[in-house]
PDB file of C-alpha atoms in Angstrom:
ATOM      1  CA  MET A   1       0.000   0.000   0.000  1.00  0.00           C
ATOM      2  CA  THR A   2       1.257   3.480  -0.915  1.00  0.00           C
ATOM      3  CA  THR A   3       1.046   6.241   1.708  1.00  0.00           C
ATOM      4  CA  LEU A   4      -0.096   9.382  -0.120  1.00  0.00           C
ATOM      5  CA  PRO A   5       0.433  13.054   0.739  1.00  0.00           C
ATOM      6  CA  PRO A   6      -2.564  14.856   2.266  1.00  0.00           C
ATOM      7  CA  GLY A   7      -5.261  15.595  -0.290  1.00  0.00           C
ATOM      8  CA  ARG A   8      -3.979  13.155  -2.925  1.00  0.00           C
ATOM      9  CA  SER A   9      -6.280  10.249  -3.644  1.00  0.00           C
ATOM     10  CA  ARG A  10      -7.071  10.038  -7.367  1.00  0.00           C
ATOM     11  CA  LEU A  11      -4.753   7.861  -9.419  1.00  0.00           C
ATOM     12  CA  ALA A  12      -4.001   9.747 -12.641  1.00  0.00           C
ATOM     13  CA  PHE A  13      -1.228   7.573 -14.075  1.00  0.00           C
ATOM     14  CA  ALA A  14       0.336   4.203 -13.376  1.00  0.00           C
ATOM     15  CA  ASP A  15       2.821   1.910 -15.026  1.00  0.00           C
ATOM     16  CA  GLU A  16       3.264  -1.321 -13.095  1.00  0.00           C
ATOM     17  CA  PHE A  17       5.516  -2.816 -15.797  1.00  0.00           C
ATOM     18  CA  ASP A  18       3.267  -5.863 -16.042  1.00  0.00           C
ATOM     19  CA  ALA A  19       3.268  -5.947 -19.850  1.00  0.00           C
ATOM     20  CA  PRO A  20       5.932  -8.036 -21.613  1.00  0.00           C
ATOM     21  CA  THR A  21       7.418  -4.950 -23.315  1.00  0.00           C
ATOM     22  CA  LEU A  22       8.002  -1.298 -22.454  1.00  0.00           C
ATOM     23  CA  ASP A  23       5.023   0.955 -23.137  1.00  0.00           C
ATOM     24  CA  ARG A  24       6.433   3.079 -25.960  1.00  0.00           C
ATOM     25  CA  SER A  25       3.368   5.358 -25.859  1.00  0.00           C
ATOM     26  CA  VAL A  26       4.719   6.590 -22.500  1.00  0.00           C
ATOM     27  CA  TRP A  27       8.484   5.932 -22.456  1.00  0.00           C
ATOM     28  CA  LEU A  28      11.382   6.640 -24.776  1.00  0.00           C
ATOM     29  CA  PRO A  29      14.302   4.298 -23.919  1.00  0.00           C
ATOM     30  CA  HIS A  30      17.004   6.846 -24.787  1.00  0.00           C
ATOM     31  CA  TYR A  31      18.805   9.498 -22.743  1.00  0.00           C
ATOM     32  CA  LEU A  32      18.627  13.021 -24.222  1.00  0.00           C
ATOM     33  CA  PRO A  33      19.272  11.660 -27.715  1.00  0.00           C
ATOM     34  CA  ALA A  34      19.420  15.057 -29.452  1.00  0.00           C
ATOM     35  CA  TRP A  35      22.930  15.687 -28.112  1.00  0.00           C
ATOM     36  CA  SER A  36      24.109  12.254 -29.214  1.00  0.00           C
ATOM     37  CA  SER A  37      21.918   9.954 -31.308  1.00  0.00           C
ATOM     38  CA  ARG A  38      19.292   7.329 -30.666  1.00  0.00           C
ATOM     39  CA  ALA A  39      21.843   4.632 -31.427  1.00  0.00           C
ATOM     40  CA  ARG A  40      24.394   5.944 -28.904  1.00  0.00           C
ATOM     41  CA  SER A  41      21.850   6.884 -26.231  1.00  0.00           C
ATOM     42  CA  ALA A  42      19.888   3.632 -26.240  1.00  0.00           C
ATOM     43  CA  ALA A  43      19.181   2.162 -22.824  1.00  0.00           C
ATOM     44  CA  THR A  44      20.013  -1.383 -21.861  1.00  0.00           C
ATOM     45  CA  TYR A  45      16.822  -2.627 -20.251  1.00  0.00           C
ATOM     46  CA  GLU A  46      14.390  -5.476 -19.834  1.00  0.00           C
ATOM     47  CA  ILE A  47      10.972  -6.055 -18.336  1.00  0.00           C
ATOM     48  CA  GLU A  48      11.343  -8.869 -15.832  1.00  0.00           C
ATOM     49  CA  GLY A  49       9.261  -9.962 -12.851  1.00  0.00           C
ATOM     50  CA  SER A  50       6.865  -7.019 -13.251  1.00  0.00           C
ATOM     51  CA  CYS A  51       9.796  -4.586 -13.035  1.00  0.00           C
ATOM     52  CA  LEU A  52      11.701  -2.360 -15.418  1.00  0.00           C
ATOM     53  CA  ARG A  53      15.377  -3.262 -15.074  1.00  0.00           C
ATOM     54  CA  LEU A  54      17.813  -0.639 -16.383  1.00  0.00           C
ATOM     55  CA  SER A  55      21.458  -1.665 -16.447  1.00  0.00           C
ATOM     56  CA  ILE A  56      24.885  -0.729 -17.831  1.00  0.00           C
ATOM     57  CA  PRO A  57      26.899  -3.776 -18.917  1.00  0.00           C
ATOM     58  CA  PRO A  58      30.687  -3.455 -19.359  1.00  0.00           C
ATOM     59  CA  GLY A  59      30.455  -3.154 -23.157  1.00  0.00           C
ATOM     60  CA  GLN A  60      28.008  -0.246 -23.229  1.00  0.00           C
ATOM     61  CA  ARG A  61      29.431   2.817 -24.975  1.00  0.00           C
ATOM     62  CA  VAL A  62      30.108   6.227 -23.456  1.00  0.00           C
ATOM     63  CA  TRP A  63      27.375   8.821 -24.017  1.00  0.00           C
ATOM     64  CA  CYS A  64      28.529  11.928 -25.950  1.00  0.00           C
ATOM     65  CA  ALA A  65      32.088  10.593 -26.044  1.00  0.00           C
ATOM     66  CA  GLY A  66      34.781  13.238 -26.327  1.00  0.00           C
ATOM     67  CA  ASP A  67      32.469  16.088 -25.357  1.00  0.00           C
ATOM     68  CA  HIS A  68      30.729  15.445 -22.036  1.00  0.00           C
ATOM     69  CA  THR A  69      32.939  15.842 -18.949  1.00  0.00           C
ATOM     70  CA  PRO A  70      33.304  13.603 -17.060  1.00  0.00           C
ATOM     71  CA  PRO A  71      32.741  10.667 -19.424  1.00  0.00           C
ATOM     72  CA  LEU A  72      29.587   8.776 -18.533  1.00  0.00           C
ATOM     73  CA  ARG A  73      27.555   5.800 -19.585  1.00  0.00           C
ATOM     74  CA  VAL A  74      23.818   5.808 -19.002  1.00  0.00           C
ATOM     75  CA  SER A  75      20.677   3.718 -19.389  1.00  0.00           C
ATOM     76  CA  ALA A  76      17.524   5.780 -18.961  1.00  0.00           C
ATOM     77  CA  VAL A  77      13.924   6.186 -20.008  1.00  0.00           C
ATOM     78  CA  GLN A  78      12.093   9.495 -20.342  1.00  0.00           C
ATOM     79  CA  SER A  79       8.421  10.308 -20.821  1.00  0.00           C
ATOM     80  CA  ALA A  80       8.888  13.069 -23.431  1.00  0.00           C
ATOM     81  CA  SER A  81      11.441  14.276 -25.971  1.00  0.00           C
ATOM     82  CA  ARG A  82      11.928  17.089 -28.472  1.00  0.00           C
ATOM     83  CA  SER A  83      14.593  19.112 -30.245  1.00  0.00           C
ATOM     84  CA  GLY A  84      15.270  21.641 -32.933  1.00  0.00           C
ATOM     85  CA  PRO A  85      17.054  20.800 -36.195  1.00  0.00           C
ATOM     86  CA  VAL A  86      20.632  19.552 -36.420  1.00  0.00           C
ATOM     87  CA  GLY A  87      23.057  22.361 -35.606  1.00  0.00           C
ATOM     88  CA  SER A  88      20.581  24.315 -33.500  1.00  0.00           C
ATOM     89  CA  THR A  89      20.856  24.807 -29.740  1.00  0.00           C
ATOM     90  CA  ARG A  90      17.219  23.836 -29.138  1.00  0.00           C
ATOM     91  CA  GLY A  91      17.213  20.701 -27.044  1.00  0.00           C
ATOM     92  CA  GLN A  92      16.500  19.438 -23.544  1.00  0.00           C
ATOM     93  CA  GLN A  93      18.897  19.744 -20.619  1.00  0.00           C
ATOM     94  CA  PRO A  94      22.018  20.891 -22.514  1.00  0.00           C
ATOM     95  CA  TYR A  95      25.083  20.130 -20.409  1.00  0.00           C
ATOM     96  CA  ARG A  96      27.175  23.091 -21.587  1.00  0.00           C
ATOM     97  CA  PRO A  97      26.623  26.482 -23.291  1.00  0.00           C
ATOM     98  CA  GLY A  98      26.601  26.354 -27.073  1.00  0.00           C
ATOM     99  CA  LEU A  99      25.790  22.665 -27.282  1.00  0.00           C
ATOM    100  CA  THR A 100      24.200  21.850 -30.640  1.00  0.00           C
ATOM    101  CA  VAL A 101      21.809  19.158 -31.774  1.00  0.00           C
ATOM    102  CA  ARG A 102      23.504  16.187 -33.436  1.00  0.00           C
ATOM    103  CA  GLU A 103      20.328  14.274 -34.304  1.00  0.00           C
ATOM    104  CA  GLU A 104      16.945  15.984 -34.606  1.00  0.00           C
ATOM    105  CA  GLN A 105      14.248  14.417 -32.439  1.00  0.00           C
ATOM    106  CA  PRO A 106      10.508  14.391 -33.163  1.00  0.00           C
ATOM    107  CA  SER A 107       8.261  15.888 -30.519  1.00  0.00           C
ATOM    108  CA  PHE A 108       6.942  13.208 -28.206  1.00  0.00           C
ATOM    109  CA  VAL A 109       4.960  13.530 -24.982  1.00  0.00           C
ATOM    110  CA  GLY A 110       3.989  10.330 -23.190  1.00  0.00           C
ATOM    111  CA  TRP A 111       3.140  11.799 -19.794  1.00  0.00           C
ATOM    112  CA  ALA A 112       4.072  15.219 -18.451  1.00  0.00           C
ATOM    113  CA  PRO A 113       2.105  16.316 -15.368  1.00  0.00           C
ATOM    114  CA  ASP A 114       1.954  19.972 -14.360  1.00  0.00           C
ATOM    115  CA  SER A 115       1.106  19.256 -10.715  1.00  0.00           C
ATOM    116  CA  GLY A 116       0.277  16.480  -8.283  1.00  0.00           C
ATOM    117  CA  TYR A 117       2.192  13.674  -6.636  1.00  0.00           C
ATOM    118  CA  VAL A 118       4.581  11.556  -8.712  1.00  0.00           C
ATOM    119  CA  ALA A 119       6.291   8.553  -7.146  1.00  0.00           C
ATOM    120  CA  ILE A 120       8.512   5.630  -8.039  1.00  0.00           C
ATOM    121  CA  ARG A 121       9.162   2.388  -6.188  1.00  0.00           C
ATOM    122  CA  ALA A 122      12.679   1.289  -6.992  1.00  0.00           C
ATOM    123  CA  ARG A 123      15.976  -0.093  -5.804  1.00  0.00           C
ATOM    124  CA  GLY A 124      19.512   0.393  -7.075  1.00  0.00           C
ATOM    125  CA  VAL A 125      22.677  -1.628  -7.468  1.00  0.00           C
ATOM    126  CA  VAL A 126      25.548   0.859  -7.327  1.00  0.00           C
ATOM    127  CA  SER A 127      29.279   1.039  -6.668  1.00  0.00           C
ATOM    128  CA  ALA A 128      31.559   3.994  -5.978  1.00  0.00           C
ATOM    129  CA  ARG A 129      31.533   4.844  -9.703  1.00  0.00           C
ATOM    130  CA  SER A 130      27.769   4.810 -10.330  1.00  0.00           C
ATOM    131  CA  MET A 131      24.477   6.442  -9.370  1.00  0.00           C
ATOM    132  CA  VAL A 132      20.716   6.135  -9.858  1.00  0.00           C
ATOM    133  CA  ALA A 133      18.233   8.971 -10.255  1.00  0.00           C
ATOM    134  CA  PHE A 134      14.592   9.946 -10.758  1.00  0.00           C
ATOM    135  CA  TRP A 135      13.741  13.504 -11.709  1.00  0.00           C
ATOM    136  CA  LEU A 136      11.241  15.750 -13.496  1.00  0.00           C
ATOM    137  CA  VAL A 137      12.245  18.405 -16.009  1.00  0.00           C
ATOM    138  CA  GLY A 138      10.412  20.961 -18.107  1.00  0.00           C
ATOM    139  CA  LEU A 139       9.685  20.124 -21.733  1.00  0.00           C
ATOM    140  CA  GLU A 140      11.630  23.204 -22.884  1.00  0.00           C
ATOM    141  CA  ASP A 141       8.961  23.987 -25.484  1.00  0.00           C
ATOM    142  CA  VAL A 142      10.155  27.459 -24.556  1.00  0.00           C
ATOM    143  CA  PRO A 143      13.694  27.773 -23.123  1.00  0.00           C
ATOM    144  CA  GLU A 144      12.521  29.124 -19.765  1.00  0.00           C
ATOM    145  CA  ARG A 145      10.498  25.989 -19.051  1.00  0.00           C
ATOM    146  CA  SER A 146      13.664  24.115 -18.204  1.00  0.00           C
ATOM    147  CA  ALA A 147      13.770  23.725 -14.408  1.00  0.00           C
ATOM    148  CA  GLU A 148      14.266  20.378 -12.739  1.00  0.00           C
ATOM    149  CA  VAL A 149      12.622  18.770  -9.739  1.00  0.00           C
ATOM    150  CA  CYS A 150      15.116  16.173  -8.538  1.00  0.00           C
ATOM    151  CA  VAL A 151      13.055  13.596  -6.666  1.00  0.00           C
ATOM    152  CA  ALA A 152      15.986  11.359  -5.728  1.00  0.00           C
ATOM    153  CA  GLU A 153      19.560  10.853  -6.856  1.00  0.00           C
ATOM    154  CA  MET A 154      21.853   8.436  -5.055  1.00  0.00           C
ATOM    155  CA  PHE A 155      25.582   8.033  -5.655  1.00  0.00           C
ATOM    156  CA  GLY A 156      27.277   4.803  -4.697  1.00  0.00           C
ATOM    157  CA  HIS A 157      30.157   6.627  -3.017  1.00  0.00           C
ATOM    158  CA  ALA A 158      27.636   8.216  -0.621  1.00  0.00           C
ATOM    159  CA  VAL A 159      26.202   4.892   0.554  1.00  0.00           C
ATOM    160  CA  VAL A 160      27.185   3.490   3.944  1.00  0.00           C
ATOM    161  CA  PRO A 161      26.256  -0.201   3.599  1.00  0.00           C
ATOM    162  CA  GLY A 162      23.664  -1.298   6.094  1.00  0.00           C
ATOM    163  CA  ARG A 163      23.341   2.171   7.614  1.00  0.00           C
ATOM    164  CA  SER A 164      22.480   5.124   5.356  1.00  0.00           C
ATOM    165  CA  THR A 165      22.275   6.620   1.889  1.00  0.00           C
ATOM    166  CA  ALA A 166      22.619  10.265   0.842  1.00  0.00           C
ATOM    167  CA  VAL A 167      19.470  11.076  -1.151  1.00  0.00           C
ATOM    168  CA  GLY A 168      19.702  14.217  -3.287  1.00  0.00           C
ATOM    169  CA  THR A 169      16.481  16.217  -3.606  1.00  0.00           C
ATOM    170  CA  GLY A 170      15.492  19.710  -4.654  1.00  0.00           C
ATOM    171  CA  LEU A 171      15.227  22.234  -7.454  1.00  0.00           C
ATOM    172  CA  HIS A 172      17.635  23.106 -10.252  1.00  0.00           C
ATOM    173  CA  ALA A 173      16.791  26.372 -12.016  1.00  0.00           C
ATOM    174  CA  PHE A 174      18.786  25.913 -15.240  1.00  0.00           C
ATOM    175  CA  ARG A 175      17.356  28.560 -17.616  1.00  0.00           C
ATOM    176  CA  ASP A 176      14.180  29.342 -15.668  1.00  0.00           C
ATOM    177  CA  PRO A 177      14.571  32.802 -14.047  1.00  0.00           C
ATOM    178  CA  GLU A 178      11.528  32.190 -11.842  1.00  0.00           C
ATOM    179  CA  VAL A 179      13.047  29.181 -10.041  1.00  0.00           C
ATOM    180  CA  ARG A 180      15.658  29.436  -7.303  1.00  0.00           C
ATOM    181  CA  GLU A 181      18.399  26.822  -7.016  1.00  0.00           C
ATOM    182  CA  ASP A 182      17.595  24.759  -3.912  1.00  0.00           C
ATOM    183  CA  PHE A 183      19.233  21.344  -3.682  1.00  0.00           C
ATOM    184  CA  ALA A 184      20.455  19.231  -0.782  1.00  0.00           C
ATOM    185  CA  ALA A 185      21.601  15.680  -0.101  1.00  0.00           C
ATOM    186  CA  LEU A 186      19.824  14.156   2.886  1.00  0.00           C
ATOM    187  CA  ASP A 187      21.532  11.415   4.859  1.00  0.00           C
ATOM    188  CA  LEU A 188      18.674   8.946   5.355  1.00  0.00           C
ATOM    189  CA  PRO A 189      18.645   5.585   7.163  1.00  0.00           C
ATOM    190  CA  LEU A 190      17.847   3.456   4.140  1.00  0.00           C
ATOM    191  CA  ASP A 191      19.513   0.822   2.001  1.00  0.00           C
ATOM    192  CA  VAL A 192      19.468   1.843  -1.683  1.00  0.00           C
ATOM    193  CA  SER A 193      19.660  -1.824  -2.691  1.00  0.00           C
ATOM    194  CA  GLU A 194      16.215  -2.423  -1.188  1.00  0.00           C
ATOM    195  CA  PHE A 195      12.919  -1.185  -2.595  1.00  0.00           C
ATOM    196  CA  HIS A 196      11.820   2.260  -1.413  1.00  0.00           C
ATOM    197  CA  VAL A 197       9.228   4.768  -2.605  1.00  0.00           C
ATOM    198  CA  TYR A 198      10.548   8.190  -3.655  1.00  0.00           C
ATOM    199  CA  GLY A 199       8.021  10.892  -4.487  1.00  0.00           C
ATOM    200  CA  ALA A 200       7.461  14.597  -5.069  1.00  0.00           C
ATOM    201  CA  ASP A 201       4.214  16.520  -4.621  1.00  0.00           C
ATOM    202  CA  ARG A 202       3.871  19.803  -6.543  1.00  0.00           C
ATOM    203  CA  THR A 203       1.123  22.245  -5.625  1.00  0.00           C
ATOM    204  CA  ASP A 204       0.668  26.004  -5.166  1.00  0.00           C
ATOM    205  CA  GLY A 205       4.271  26.870  -6.039  1.00  0.00           C
ATOM    206  CA  ARG A 206       5.926  24.400  -3.687  1.00  0.00           C
ATOM    207  CA  VAL A 207       7.160  20.838  -3.842  1.00  0.00           C
ATOM    208  CA  ASP A 208       7.227  18.364  -0.969  1.00  0.00           C
ATOM    209  CA  PHE A 209       9.622  15.426  -1.147  1.00  0.00           C
ATOM    210  CA  TYR A 210       8.714  12.063   0.365  1.00  0.00           C
ATOM    211  CA  VAL A 211      10.586   8.830   1.027  1.00  0.00           C
ATOM    212  CA  ASP A 212       8.472   5.810   1.968  1.00  0.00           C
ATOM    213  CA  GLY A 213       5.536   8.117   2.667  1.00  0.00           C
ATOM    214  CA  GLU A 214       7.474  10.363   5.074  1.00  0.00           C
ATOM    215  CA  LEU A 215       7.950  14.048   4.301  1.00  0.00           C
ATOM    216  CA  VAL A 216      11.712  14.695   4.191  1.00  0.00           C
ATOM    217  CA  ARG A 217      12.022  18.131   2.581  1.00  0.00           C
ATOM    218  CA  THR A 218      10.062  21.086   1.133  1.00  0.00           C
ATOM    219  CA  CYS A 219      11.112  23.643  -1.485  1.00  0.00           C
ATOM    220  CA  THR A 220       9.204  26.779  -2.434  1.00  0.00           C
ATOM    221  CA  GLY A 221       9.041  28.381  -5.854  1.00  0.00           C
ATOM    222  CA  ALA A 222       8.523  25.120  -7.730  1.00  0.00           C
ATOM    223  CA  PRO A 223       7.574  25.309 -11.423  1.00  0.00           C
ATOM    224  CA  SER A 224       3.933  24.755 -12.345  1.00  0.00           C
ATOM    225  CA  TYR A 225       4.373  23.861 -16.015  1.00  0.00           C
ATOM    226  CA  PRO A 226       4.290  20.334 -17.492  1.00  0.00           C
ATOM    227  CA  MET A 227       7.363  18.265 -16.672  1.00  0.00           C
ATOM    228  CA  GLN A 228       8.537  14.985 -18.139  1.00  0.00           C
ATOM    229  CA  LEU A 229       9.826  12.061 -16.068  1.00  0.00           C
ATOM    230  CA  MET A 230      13.455  10.925 -16.283  1.00  0.00           C
ATOM    231  CA  ILE A 231      14.577   7.608 -14.774  1.00  0.00           C
ATOM    232  CA  GLY A 232      18.143   6.406 -15.126  1.00  0.00           C
ATOM    233  CA  VAL A 233      21.266   4.667 -13.942  1.00  0.00           C
ATOM    234  CA  PHE A 234      24.686   6.252 -14.584  1.00  0.00           C
ATOM    235  CA  ASP A 235      28.252   4.997 -14.613  1.00  0.00           C
ATOM    236  CA  PHE A 236      31.389   7.192 -14.456  1.00  0.00           C
ATOM    237  CA  PRO A 237      34.360   5.158 -15.730  1.00  0.00           C
ATOM    238  CA  GLU A 238      36.974   7.660 -14.494  1.00  0.00           C
ATOM    239  CA  ARG A 239      35.881   6.944 -10.914  1.00  0.00           C
ATOM    240  CA  SER A 240      36.778   3.280 -11.171  1.00  0.00           C
ATOM    241  CA  THR A 241      38.798   1.878  -8.283  1.00  0.00           C
ATOM    242  CA  GLY A 242      40.227  -0.827 -10.518  1.00  0.00           C
ATOM    243  CA  ASP A 243      38.381  -3.746  -8.965  1.00  0.00           C
ATOM    244  CA  ASP A 244      34.935  -2.582 -10.171  1.00  0.00           C
ATOM    245  CA  ALA A 245      35.575  -2.636 -13.937  1.00  0.00           C
ATOM    246  CA  ALA A 246      33.133  -5.508 -14.391  1.00  0.00           C
ATOM    247  CA  ALA A 247      30.466  -4.044 -12.081  1.00  0.00           C
ATOM    248  CA  VAL A 248      27.015  -3.732 -13.650  1.00  0.00           C
ATOM    249  CA  PRO A 249      25.045  -0.861 -12.074  1.00  0.00           C
ATOM    250  CA  GLU A 250      21.287  -1.303 -12.159  1.00  0.00           C
ATOM    251  CA  LEU A 251      18.058   0.503 -11.356  1.00  0.00           C
ATOM    252  CA  ILE A 252      15.107  -1.809 -10.842  1.00  0.00           C
ATOM    253  CA  VAL A 253      11.740  -0.032 -10.998  1.00  0.00           C
ATOM    254  CA  ASP A 254       8.666  -1.766  -9.591  1.00  0.00           C
ATOM    255  CA  TRP A 255       6.216   0.970 -10.575  1.00  0.00           C
ATOM    256  CA  VAL A 256       5.691   4.641 -11.402  1.00  0.00           C
ATOM    257  CA  ARG A 257       2.470   6.390 -10.313  1.00  0.00           C
ATOM    258  CA  GLY A 258       0.914   9.812 -10.387  1.00  0.00           C
ATOM    259  CA  TYR A 259      -1.892  11.155  -8.196  1.00  0.00           C
ATOM    260  CA  LEU A 260      -4.085  14.244  -8.173  1.00  0.00           C
TER     261      LEU A 260
END
């Protein structure tokens, strides 16, 4: 049973990952493909045991090789995508000024809520060189609609096995002048390798962050425009300790739900 924030009771969206394949009417299994390509941004994933399992096997290529610093590998799904033409700067979440589109992306919106409670039940398999994350970001149909609501990001190097995990939550303004940067990592007594529910409730210009139904943080000045969902696992090869070269980071998602 999911503990909901006060006033939230109507289920508006749910993906329980019970179907044999990913619902492509909702999810794009690529990470910000405009800056790379669909071929180089393709996620490694499977639907297994009523879960979405995102992983990064040793042979998976670096995303935006030679340009993004630090080098990273990623398997992610997102619930919307768009870009301008090749050579333009119109794309989602550019990671540096002047970044240009390498592969034009058609406009796609699977689900992009403008308010309400959005939650994920998931667990991660991480090492010191990897992380898992769930966040919301503006569609950037206009550049100012670019802010991010980071629901949870967890780095393996910030995990104390059997004791605690640093869970990053908050707001990133990016190119939205109406949003104030407000991000913090909370040291919470949870094991990232076990299933937990991470959620964010947007209403009346604020966002409340929840872990397992408990309110852990509140930010004011949250965006009220539609935001797409981003779910991913990341690997940073330069952070390898040498004995983790064969490690396979994973993010296993039991469900994603939205409530009004």
